[in-house]
Short mmCIF file of C-alpha atoms and ligand atoms in Angstrom, two decimals:
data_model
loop_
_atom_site.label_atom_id
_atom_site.label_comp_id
_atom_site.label_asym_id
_atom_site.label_seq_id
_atom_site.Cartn_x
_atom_site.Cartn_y
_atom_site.Cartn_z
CA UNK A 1 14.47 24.44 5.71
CA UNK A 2 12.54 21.35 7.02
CA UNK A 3 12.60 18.13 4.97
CA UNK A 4 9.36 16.48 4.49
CA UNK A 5 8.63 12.98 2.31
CA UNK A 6 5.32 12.43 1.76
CA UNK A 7 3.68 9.64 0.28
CA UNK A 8 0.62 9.05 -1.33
CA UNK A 9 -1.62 5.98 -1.83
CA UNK A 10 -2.71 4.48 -5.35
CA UNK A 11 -6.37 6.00 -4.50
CA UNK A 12 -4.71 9.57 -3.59
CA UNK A 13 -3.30 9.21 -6.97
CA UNK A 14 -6.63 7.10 -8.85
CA UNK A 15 -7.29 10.05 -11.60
CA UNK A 16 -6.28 12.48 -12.97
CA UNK A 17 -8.60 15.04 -10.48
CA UNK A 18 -6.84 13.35 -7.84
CA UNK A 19 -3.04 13.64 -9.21
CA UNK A 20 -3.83 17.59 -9.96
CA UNK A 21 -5.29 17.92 -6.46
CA UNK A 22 -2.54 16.35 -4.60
CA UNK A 23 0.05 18.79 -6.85
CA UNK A 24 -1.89 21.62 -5.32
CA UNK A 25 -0.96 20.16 -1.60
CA UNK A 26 2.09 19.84 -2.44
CA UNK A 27 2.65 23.12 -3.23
CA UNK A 28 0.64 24.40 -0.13
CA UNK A 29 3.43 22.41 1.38
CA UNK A 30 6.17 23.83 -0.40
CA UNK A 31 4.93 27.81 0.04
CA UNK A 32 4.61 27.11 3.98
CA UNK A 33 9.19 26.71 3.48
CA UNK A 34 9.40 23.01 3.32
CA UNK A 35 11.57 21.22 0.89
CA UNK A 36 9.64 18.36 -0.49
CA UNK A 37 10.52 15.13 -1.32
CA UNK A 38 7.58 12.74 -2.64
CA UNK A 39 6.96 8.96 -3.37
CA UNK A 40 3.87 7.86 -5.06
CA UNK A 41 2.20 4.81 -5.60
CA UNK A 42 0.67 3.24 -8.81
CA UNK A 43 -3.04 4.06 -9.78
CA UNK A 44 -5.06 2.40 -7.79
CA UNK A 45 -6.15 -1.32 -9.23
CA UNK A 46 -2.91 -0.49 -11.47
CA UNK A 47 -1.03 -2.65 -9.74
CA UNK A 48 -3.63 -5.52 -9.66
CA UNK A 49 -3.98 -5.33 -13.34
CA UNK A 50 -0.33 -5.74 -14.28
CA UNK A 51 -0.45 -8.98 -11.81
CA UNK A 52 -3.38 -10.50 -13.35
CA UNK A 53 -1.37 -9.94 -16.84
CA UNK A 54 1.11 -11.55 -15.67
CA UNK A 55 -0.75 -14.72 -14.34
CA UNK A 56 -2.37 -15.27 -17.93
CA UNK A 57 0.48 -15.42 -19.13
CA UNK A 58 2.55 -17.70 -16.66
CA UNK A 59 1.84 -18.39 -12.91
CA UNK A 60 3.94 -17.72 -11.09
CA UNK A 61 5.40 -15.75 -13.36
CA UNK A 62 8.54 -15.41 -14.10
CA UNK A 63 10.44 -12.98 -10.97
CA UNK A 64 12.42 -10.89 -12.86
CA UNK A 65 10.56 -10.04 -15.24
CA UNK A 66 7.17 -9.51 -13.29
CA UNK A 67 9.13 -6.42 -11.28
CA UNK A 68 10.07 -5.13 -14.66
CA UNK A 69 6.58 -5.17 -15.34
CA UNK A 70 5.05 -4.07 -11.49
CA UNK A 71 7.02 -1.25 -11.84
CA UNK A 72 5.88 0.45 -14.55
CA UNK A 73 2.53 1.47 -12.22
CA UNK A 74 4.66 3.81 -10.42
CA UNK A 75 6.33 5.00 -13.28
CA UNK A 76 3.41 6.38 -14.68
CA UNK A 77 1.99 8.02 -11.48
CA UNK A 78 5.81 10.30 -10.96
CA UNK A 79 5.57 11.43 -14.48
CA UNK A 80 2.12 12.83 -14.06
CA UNK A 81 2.47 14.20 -11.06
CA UNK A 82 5.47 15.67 -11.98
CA UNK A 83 3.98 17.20 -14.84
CA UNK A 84 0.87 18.52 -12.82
CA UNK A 85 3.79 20.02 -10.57
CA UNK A 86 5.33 21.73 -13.54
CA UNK A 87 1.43 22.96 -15.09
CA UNK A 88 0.81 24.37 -11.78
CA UNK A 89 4.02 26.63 -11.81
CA UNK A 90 6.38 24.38 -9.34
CA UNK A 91 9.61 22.67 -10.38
CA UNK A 92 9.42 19.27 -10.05
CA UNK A 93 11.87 16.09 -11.14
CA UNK A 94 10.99 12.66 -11.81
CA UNK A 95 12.96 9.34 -10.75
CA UNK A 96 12.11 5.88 -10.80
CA UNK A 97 13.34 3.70 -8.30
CA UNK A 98 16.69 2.86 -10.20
CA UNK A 99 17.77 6.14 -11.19
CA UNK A 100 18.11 7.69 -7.83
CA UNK A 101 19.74 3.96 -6.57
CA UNK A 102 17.31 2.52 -4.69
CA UNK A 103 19.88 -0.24 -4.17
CA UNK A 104 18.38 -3.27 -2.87
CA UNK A 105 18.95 -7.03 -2.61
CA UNK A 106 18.32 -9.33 -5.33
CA UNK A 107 14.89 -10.81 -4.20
CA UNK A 108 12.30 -10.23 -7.13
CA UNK A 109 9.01 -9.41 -5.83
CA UNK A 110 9.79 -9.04 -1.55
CA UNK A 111 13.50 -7.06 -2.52
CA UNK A 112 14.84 -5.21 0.44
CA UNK A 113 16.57 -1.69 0.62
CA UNK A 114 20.07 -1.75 1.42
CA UNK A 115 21.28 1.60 0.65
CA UNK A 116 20.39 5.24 -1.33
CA UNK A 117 22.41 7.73 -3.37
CA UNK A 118 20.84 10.96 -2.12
CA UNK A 119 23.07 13.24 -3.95
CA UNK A 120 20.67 14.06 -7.01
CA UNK A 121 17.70 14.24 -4.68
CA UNK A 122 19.41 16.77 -2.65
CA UNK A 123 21.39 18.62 -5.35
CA UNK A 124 17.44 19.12 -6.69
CA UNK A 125 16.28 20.39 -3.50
CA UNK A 126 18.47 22.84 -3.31
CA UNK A 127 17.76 23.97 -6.93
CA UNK A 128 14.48 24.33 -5.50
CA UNK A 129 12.74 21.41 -7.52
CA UNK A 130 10.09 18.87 -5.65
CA UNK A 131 11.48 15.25 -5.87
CA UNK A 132 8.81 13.06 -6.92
CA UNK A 133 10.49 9.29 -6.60
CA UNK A 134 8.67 6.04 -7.68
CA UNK A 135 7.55 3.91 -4.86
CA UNK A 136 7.54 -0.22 -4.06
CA UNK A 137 10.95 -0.11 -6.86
CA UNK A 138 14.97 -0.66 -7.17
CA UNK A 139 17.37 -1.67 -8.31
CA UNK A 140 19.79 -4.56 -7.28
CA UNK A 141 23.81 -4.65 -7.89
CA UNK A 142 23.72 -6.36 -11.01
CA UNK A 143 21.20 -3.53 -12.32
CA UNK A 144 17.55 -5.56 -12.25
CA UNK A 145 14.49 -3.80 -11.26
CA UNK A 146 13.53 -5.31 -7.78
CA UNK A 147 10.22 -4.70 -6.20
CA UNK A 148 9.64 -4.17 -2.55
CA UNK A 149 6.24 -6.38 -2.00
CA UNK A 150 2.79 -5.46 -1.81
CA UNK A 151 2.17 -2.08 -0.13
CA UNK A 152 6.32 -1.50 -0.48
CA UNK A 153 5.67 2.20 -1.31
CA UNK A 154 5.69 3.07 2.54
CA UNK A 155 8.80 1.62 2.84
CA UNK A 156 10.34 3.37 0.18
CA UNK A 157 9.06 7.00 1.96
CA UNK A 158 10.29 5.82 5.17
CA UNK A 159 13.48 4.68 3.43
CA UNK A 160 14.18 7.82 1.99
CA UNK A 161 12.80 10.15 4.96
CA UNK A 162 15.69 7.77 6.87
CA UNK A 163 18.39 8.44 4.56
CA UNK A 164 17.31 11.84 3.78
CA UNK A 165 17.45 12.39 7.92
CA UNK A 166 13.73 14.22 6.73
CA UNK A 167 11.89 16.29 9.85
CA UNK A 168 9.24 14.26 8.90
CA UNK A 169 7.61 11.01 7.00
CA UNK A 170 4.06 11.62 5.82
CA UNK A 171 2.06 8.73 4.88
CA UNK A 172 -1.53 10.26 3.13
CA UNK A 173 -3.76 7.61 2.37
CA UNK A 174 -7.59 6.97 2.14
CA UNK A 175 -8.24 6.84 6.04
CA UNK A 176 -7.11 9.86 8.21
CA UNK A 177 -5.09 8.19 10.63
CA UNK A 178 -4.84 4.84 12.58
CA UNK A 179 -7.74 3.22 13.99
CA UNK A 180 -8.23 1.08 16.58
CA UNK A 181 -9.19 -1.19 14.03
CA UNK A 182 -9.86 -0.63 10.18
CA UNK A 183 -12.38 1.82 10.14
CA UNK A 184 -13.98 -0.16 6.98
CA UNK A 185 -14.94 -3.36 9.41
CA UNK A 186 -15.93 -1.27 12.26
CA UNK A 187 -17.79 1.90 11.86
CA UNK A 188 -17.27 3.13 15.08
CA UNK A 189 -13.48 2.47 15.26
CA UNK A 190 -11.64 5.48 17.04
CA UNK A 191 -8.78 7.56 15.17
CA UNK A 192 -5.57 7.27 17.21
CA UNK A 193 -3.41 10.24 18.23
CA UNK A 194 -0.16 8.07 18.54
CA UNK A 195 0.81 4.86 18.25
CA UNK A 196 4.29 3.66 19.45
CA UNK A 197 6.19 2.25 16.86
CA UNK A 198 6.00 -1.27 18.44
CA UNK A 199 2.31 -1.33 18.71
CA UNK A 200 2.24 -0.50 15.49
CA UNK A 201 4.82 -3.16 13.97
CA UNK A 202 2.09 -6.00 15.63
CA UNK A 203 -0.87 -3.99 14.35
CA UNK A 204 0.70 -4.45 10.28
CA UNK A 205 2.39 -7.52 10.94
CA UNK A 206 -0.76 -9.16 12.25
CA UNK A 207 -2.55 -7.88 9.19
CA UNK A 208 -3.56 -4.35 9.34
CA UNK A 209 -2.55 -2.92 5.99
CA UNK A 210 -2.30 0.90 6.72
CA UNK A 211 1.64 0.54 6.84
CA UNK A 212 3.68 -1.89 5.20
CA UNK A 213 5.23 -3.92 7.81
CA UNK A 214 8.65 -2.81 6.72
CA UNK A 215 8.15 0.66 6.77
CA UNK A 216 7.21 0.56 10.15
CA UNK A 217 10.58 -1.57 10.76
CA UNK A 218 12.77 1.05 9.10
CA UNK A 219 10.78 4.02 10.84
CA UNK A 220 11.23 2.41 14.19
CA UNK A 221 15.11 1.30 13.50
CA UNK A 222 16.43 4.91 12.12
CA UNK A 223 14.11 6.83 14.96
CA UNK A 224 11.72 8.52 11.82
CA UNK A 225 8.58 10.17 12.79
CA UNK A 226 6.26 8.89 11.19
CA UNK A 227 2.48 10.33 10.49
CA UNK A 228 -0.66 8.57 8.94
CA UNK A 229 -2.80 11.31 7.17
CA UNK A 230 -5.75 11.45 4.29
CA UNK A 231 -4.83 12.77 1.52
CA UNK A 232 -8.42 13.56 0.82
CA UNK A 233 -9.01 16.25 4.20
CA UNK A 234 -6.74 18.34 6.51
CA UNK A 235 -6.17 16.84 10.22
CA UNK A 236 -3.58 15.90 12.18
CA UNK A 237 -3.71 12.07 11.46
CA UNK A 238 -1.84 9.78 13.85
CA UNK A 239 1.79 10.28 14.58
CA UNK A 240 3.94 6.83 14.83
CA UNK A 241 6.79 7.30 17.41
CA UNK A 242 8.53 6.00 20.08
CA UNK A 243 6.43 5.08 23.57
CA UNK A 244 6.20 7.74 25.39
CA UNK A 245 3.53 9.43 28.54
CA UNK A 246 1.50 11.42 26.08
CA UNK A 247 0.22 7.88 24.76
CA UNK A 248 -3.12 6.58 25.81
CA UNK A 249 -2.99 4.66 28.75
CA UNK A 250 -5.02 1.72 27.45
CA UNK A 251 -4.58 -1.77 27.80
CA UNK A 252 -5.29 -2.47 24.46
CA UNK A 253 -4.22 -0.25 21.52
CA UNK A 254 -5.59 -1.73 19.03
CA UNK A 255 -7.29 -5.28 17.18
CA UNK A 256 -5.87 -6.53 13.81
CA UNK A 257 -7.33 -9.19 12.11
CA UNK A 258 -6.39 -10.92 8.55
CA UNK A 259 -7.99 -12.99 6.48
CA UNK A 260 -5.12 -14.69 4.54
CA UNK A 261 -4.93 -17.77 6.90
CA UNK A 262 -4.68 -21.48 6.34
CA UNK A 263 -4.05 -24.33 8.39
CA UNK A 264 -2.57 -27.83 8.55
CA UNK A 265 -3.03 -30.58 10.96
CA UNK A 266 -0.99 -33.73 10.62
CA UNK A 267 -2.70 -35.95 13.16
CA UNK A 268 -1.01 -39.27 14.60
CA UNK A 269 2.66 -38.19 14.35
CA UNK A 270 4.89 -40.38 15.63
CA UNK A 271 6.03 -38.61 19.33
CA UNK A 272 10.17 -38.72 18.54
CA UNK A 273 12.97 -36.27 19.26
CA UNK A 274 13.55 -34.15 15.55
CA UNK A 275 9.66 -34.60 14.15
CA UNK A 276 8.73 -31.13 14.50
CA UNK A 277 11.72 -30.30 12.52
CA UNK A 278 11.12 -33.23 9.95
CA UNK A 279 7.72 -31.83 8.96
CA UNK A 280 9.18 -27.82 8.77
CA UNK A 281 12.14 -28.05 7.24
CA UNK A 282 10.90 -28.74 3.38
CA UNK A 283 8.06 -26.40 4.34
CA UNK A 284 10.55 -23.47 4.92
CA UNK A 285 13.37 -24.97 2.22
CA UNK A 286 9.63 -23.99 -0.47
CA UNK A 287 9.73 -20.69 1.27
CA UNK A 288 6.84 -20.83 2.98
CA UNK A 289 6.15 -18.54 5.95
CA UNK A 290 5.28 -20.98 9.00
CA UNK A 291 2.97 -18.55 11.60
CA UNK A 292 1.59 -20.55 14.45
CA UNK A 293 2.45 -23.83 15.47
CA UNK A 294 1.02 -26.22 17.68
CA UNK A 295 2.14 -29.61 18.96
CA UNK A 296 -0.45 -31.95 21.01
CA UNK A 297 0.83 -35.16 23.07
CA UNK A 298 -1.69 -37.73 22.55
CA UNK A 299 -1.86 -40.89 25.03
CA UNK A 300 -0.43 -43.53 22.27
CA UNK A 301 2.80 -42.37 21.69
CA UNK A 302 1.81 -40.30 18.93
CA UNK A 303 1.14 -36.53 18.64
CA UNK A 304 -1.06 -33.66 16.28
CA UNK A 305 0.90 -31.22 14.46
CA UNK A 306 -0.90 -28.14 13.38
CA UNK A 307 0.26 -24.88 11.59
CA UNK A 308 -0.66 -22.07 9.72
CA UNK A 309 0.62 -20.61 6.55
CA UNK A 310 -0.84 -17.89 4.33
CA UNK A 311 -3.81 -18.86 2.35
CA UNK A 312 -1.63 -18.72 -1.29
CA UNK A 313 0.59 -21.31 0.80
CA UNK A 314 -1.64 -23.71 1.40
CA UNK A 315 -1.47 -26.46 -1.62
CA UNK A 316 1.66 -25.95 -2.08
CA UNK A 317 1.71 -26.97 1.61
CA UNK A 318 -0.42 -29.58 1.54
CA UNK A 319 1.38 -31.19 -1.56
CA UNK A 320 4.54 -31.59 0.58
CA UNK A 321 3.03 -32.90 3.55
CA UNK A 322 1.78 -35.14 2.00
CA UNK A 323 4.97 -36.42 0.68
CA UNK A 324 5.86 -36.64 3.70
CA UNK A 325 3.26 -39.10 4.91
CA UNK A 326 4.98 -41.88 4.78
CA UNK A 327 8.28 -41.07 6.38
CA UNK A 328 6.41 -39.26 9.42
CA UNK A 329 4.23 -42.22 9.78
CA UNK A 330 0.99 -39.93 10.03
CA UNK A 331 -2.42 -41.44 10.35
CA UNK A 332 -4.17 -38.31 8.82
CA UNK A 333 -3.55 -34.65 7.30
CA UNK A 334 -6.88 -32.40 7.30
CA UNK A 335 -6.12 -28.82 6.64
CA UNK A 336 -8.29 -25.60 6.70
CA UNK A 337 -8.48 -22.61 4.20
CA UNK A 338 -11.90 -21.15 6.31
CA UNK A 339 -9.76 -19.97 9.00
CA UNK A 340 -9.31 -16.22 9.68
CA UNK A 341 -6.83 -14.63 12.47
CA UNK A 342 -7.90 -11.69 14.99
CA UNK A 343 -5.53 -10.19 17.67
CA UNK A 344 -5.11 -7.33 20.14
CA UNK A 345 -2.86 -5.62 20.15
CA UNK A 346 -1.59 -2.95 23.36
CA UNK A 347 1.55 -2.30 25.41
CA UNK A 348 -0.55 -2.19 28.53
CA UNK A 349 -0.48 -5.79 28.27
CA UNK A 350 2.41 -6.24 29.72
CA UNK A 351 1.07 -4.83 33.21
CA UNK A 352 -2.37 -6.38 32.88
CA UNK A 353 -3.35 -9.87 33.65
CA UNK A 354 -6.66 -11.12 32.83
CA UNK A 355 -6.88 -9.96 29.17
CA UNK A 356 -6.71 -12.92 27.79
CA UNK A 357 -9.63 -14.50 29.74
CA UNK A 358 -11.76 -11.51 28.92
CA UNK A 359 -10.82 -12.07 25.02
CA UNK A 360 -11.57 -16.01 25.54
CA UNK A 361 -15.07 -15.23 27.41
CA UNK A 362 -16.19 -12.48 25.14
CA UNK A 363 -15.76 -14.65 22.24
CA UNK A 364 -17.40 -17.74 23.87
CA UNK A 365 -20.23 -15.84 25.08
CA UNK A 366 -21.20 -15.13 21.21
CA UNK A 367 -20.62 -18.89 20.58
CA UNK A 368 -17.35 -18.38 18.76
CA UNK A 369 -15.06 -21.23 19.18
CA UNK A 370 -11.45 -20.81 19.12
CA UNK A 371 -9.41 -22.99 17.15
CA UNK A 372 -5.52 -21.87 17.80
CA UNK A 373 -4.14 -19.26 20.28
CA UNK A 374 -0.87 -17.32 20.29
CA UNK A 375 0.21 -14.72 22.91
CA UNK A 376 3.46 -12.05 22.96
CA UNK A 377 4.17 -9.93 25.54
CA UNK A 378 1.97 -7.22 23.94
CA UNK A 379 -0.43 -9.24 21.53
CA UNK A 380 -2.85 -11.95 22.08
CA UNK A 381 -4.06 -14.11 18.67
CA UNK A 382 -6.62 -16.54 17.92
CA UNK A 383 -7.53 -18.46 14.93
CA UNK A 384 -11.68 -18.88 14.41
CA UNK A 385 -13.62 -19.83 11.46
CA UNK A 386 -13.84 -17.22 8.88
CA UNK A 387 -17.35 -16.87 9.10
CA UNK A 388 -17.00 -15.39 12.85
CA UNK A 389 -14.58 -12.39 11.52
CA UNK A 390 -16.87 -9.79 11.25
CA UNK A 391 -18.76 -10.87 14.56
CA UNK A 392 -15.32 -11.47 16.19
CA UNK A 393 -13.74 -7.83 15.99
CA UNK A 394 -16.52 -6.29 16.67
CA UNK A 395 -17.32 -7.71 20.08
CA UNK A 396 -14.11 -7.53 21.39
CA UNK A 397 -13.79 -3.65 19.86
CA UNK A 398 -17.07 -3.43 22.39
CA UNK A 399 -15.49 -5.01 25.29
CA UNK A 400 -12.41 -2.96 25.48
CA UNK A 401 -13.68 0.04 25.77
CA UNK A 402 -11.95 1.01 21.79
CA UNK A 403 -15.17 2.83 20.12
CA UNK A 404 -15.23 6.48 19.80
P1 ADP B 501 -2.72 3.12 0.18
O1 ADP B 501 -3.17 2.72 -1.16
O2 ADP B 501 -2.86 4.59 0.45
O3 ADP B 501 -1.36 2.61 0.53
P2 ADP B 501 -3.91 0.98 1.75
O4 ADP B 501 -5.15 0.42 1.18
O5 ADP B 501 -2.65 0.22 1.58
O6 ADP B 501 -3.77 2.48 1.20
O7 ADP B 501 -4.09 1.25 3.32
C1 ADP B 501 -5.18 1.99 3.80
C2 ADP B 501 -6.29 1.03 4.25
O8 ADP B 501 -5.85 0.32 5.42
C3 ADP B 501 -7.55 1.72 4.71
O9 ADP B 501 -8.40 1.99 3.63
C4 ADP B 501 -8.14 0.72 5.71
O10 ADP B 501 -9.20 -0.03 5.15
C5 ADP B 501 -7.00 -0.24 6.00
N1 ADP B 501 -6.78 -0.44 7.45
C6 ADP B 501 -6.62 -1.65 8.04
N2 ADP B 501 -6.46 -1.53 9.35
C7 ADP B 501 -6.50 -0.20 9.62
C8 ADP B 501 -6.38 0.56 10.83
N3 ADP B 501 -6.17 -0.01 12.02
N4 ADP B 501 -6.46 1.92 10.73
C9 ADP B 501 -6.65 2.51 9.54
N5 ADP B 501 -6.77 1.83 8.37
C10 ADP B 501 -6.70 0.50 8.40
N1 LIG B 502 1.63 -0.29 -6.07
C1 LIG B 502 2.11 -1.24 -5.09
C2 LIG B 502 0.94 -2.08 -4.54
O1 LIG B 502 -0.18 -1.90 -4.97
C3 LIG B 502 2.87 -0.59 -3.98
C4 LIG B 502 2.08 0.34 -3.10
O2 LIG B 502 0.99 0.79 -3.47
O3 LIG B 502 2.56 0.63 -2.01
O4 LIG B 502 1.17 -2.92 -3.73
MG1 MG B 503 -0.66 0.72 1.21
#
């Protein structure tokens, strides 16, 4: 019998309606001689709320006990579910994260899977049961509830589609597929058919929140197929997998943006051998995530430093440089939390030349000035003021050719 995980979103499981309607899918699922193994997410804003708990309480709050308290969200959405199963005449089982051993490493809040005990989940399948499992939760070896990060129920699904070797991972969300960019910015943003997995892992990583990053990793890594569907209307969504001649042939697949960005600029640096590496290292020893980076000989010796950091990064930033002032010698440190990132994204990069320019022009033409540009082979990013965002995507969604 084919193995399917789905997964479903904290709006495809917001109320109660919703929970008993995506029971009934399930068992559509089920009748058409699939076995069915299901993650859900938390209600949606449930997630939000426990944080914001949290924060009055302490902030940041203490790690280990702010999973034990993020996970409770899912907790609540298996049981119903599970119980809608069971009303609507289908055997179902509950598990939270640590009970079928999610095993994961022991960072609170950003854990990572290293391993799952499938034997329960399968011994239920073949009692005929639907597996409902808790998403974005495990446990690590010392028995604490870990949490996978924001949006970590995706990688849990693609986990267990991985280590269940499942026919099939189905992500159903609130959008019916990947867009060429999110559908909410850009009304006339075109569904995608496919997407190859490493289009995809530069469309999330550069801030398009359809797929956790991770889950996209773990998809790519163990070879899962991957689909993107709503959970609100049938369709065939978009299918994640490896590049192949079906794809589109266009040069660019797709434009992520995010709005999380800050940046730094320590101007006047004195121009030695091991600077650059001066000003990182306490940055990274806080464990802060350094994005781009840009060094600038000046005429006098001395040079600007600029990076970017995510925006909950940036005092925390700023307080070190500025510790740092004196032993770096630096005339000035502005920094900037109006900053937003946009980026294409597209495999037919690579054979292209001359995207770039057309990105740079487009952009000028509308009087947007770029502040900071970073290129891959198959991505091309700039950093513009926030209040260009909207303006931004949509211009270059024009010029390439992306609307429906
Ligand atoms: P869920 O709660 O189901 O996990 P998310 O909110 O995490 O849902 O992800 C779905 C959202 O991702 C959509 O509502 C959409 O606004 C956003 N999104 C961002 N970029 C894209 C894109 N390129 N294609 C589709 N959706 C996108
Ligand atoms: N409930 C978690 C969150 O809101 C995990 C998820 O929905 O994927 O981030
Ligand atoms: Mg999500």
């Amino acid at each position: 019998m084919p193995l399917i995980v789905q997964k479903y979103g904290g709006t495809s499981v917001g109320s109660v309606e919703r929970i008993m309607a995506v029971a009934k899918k399930i068992i559509l699922a089920k009748s058409q001689g699939n076995d069915l193994v299901i993650v859900v997410s938390a209600m949606s804003g449930e997630t939000n709320r426990l944080v914001s708990l949290a924060k009055e309480i302490s902030d940041p709050p203490n790690a280990r006990e702010f999973d034990v308290l993020l996970s409770t969200g899912e907790q609540v959405t298996i049981s119903l579910l599970s119980m809608a199963l069971e009303a609507q005449g289908c055997l179902a089982r509950s598990y939270t994260g640590a009970q079928v051993h999610i095993l994961t490493d022991s960072s609170h809040n950003k854990a990572r899977i290293i391993d799952i005990d499938d034997k329960k989940i399968h011994s239920d399948l073949k009692d005929g049961k639907v597996v409902v499992v808790a998403g974005f939760q495990g446990v690590d070896e010392h028995g604490n509830i870990t949490t996978l990060g924001r949006g970590g129920s995706d990688t849990t699904a693609v986990a267990l589609a991985a280590a269940l070797k499942a026919d099939e991972c189905q992500i159903y969300t609130d959008v019916d597929g990947v867009y060429t960019t999110d559908p909410r910015m850009v009304s006339d943003a075109r569904r995608l058919e496919q997407i190859c997995f490493e289009e995809m892992l530069e469309m999330a990583s550069l801030g398009s929140k359809v797929l956790q990053i991770r889950s996209v990793e773990f998809a790519s890594k163990y070879n899962v197929p991957l689909r993107v569907l709503s959970a609100f209307e049938d369709g065939p969504g978009t299918l994640i997998t490896i590049e192949n001649n079906k794809m589109e042939k266009a040069l660019i697949s797709g434009i992520a943006f995010s709005r999380d960005e800050a940046k730094l600029t320590l101007l006047g640096v004195e121009d030695r051998p091991g600077i650059a590496a001066h000003i990182l290292a306490p940055i990274s020893e806080a464990n802060i995530e350094v994005d781009m980076i840009i060094q600038n000989k000046g005429q006098d010796n001395t040079t600007d430093f600029t990076f970017t950091v995510h925006r909950n990064d940036y005092n925390k930033s700023l307080n070190i440089l500025n510790n740092l002032t004196e032993s770096l010698g630096v005339r000035e440190i502005v920094g900037d939390e109006q900053i937003v990132k946009i980026s294409l994204v597209g495999v037919g990069m690579r054979s292209h030349a001359g995207i770039a320019s057309t990105m740079f022009k487009t952009l000028s033409d509308e009087g947007i000035n770029i502040q900071m540009i970073s290129t891959s082979e198959i991505k091309i990013s700039v950093v513009v003021d926030e209040k260009y965002l909207e303006l931004g995507v949509r211009v270059l969604h024009d010029v390439f050719g992306l609307q429906e």
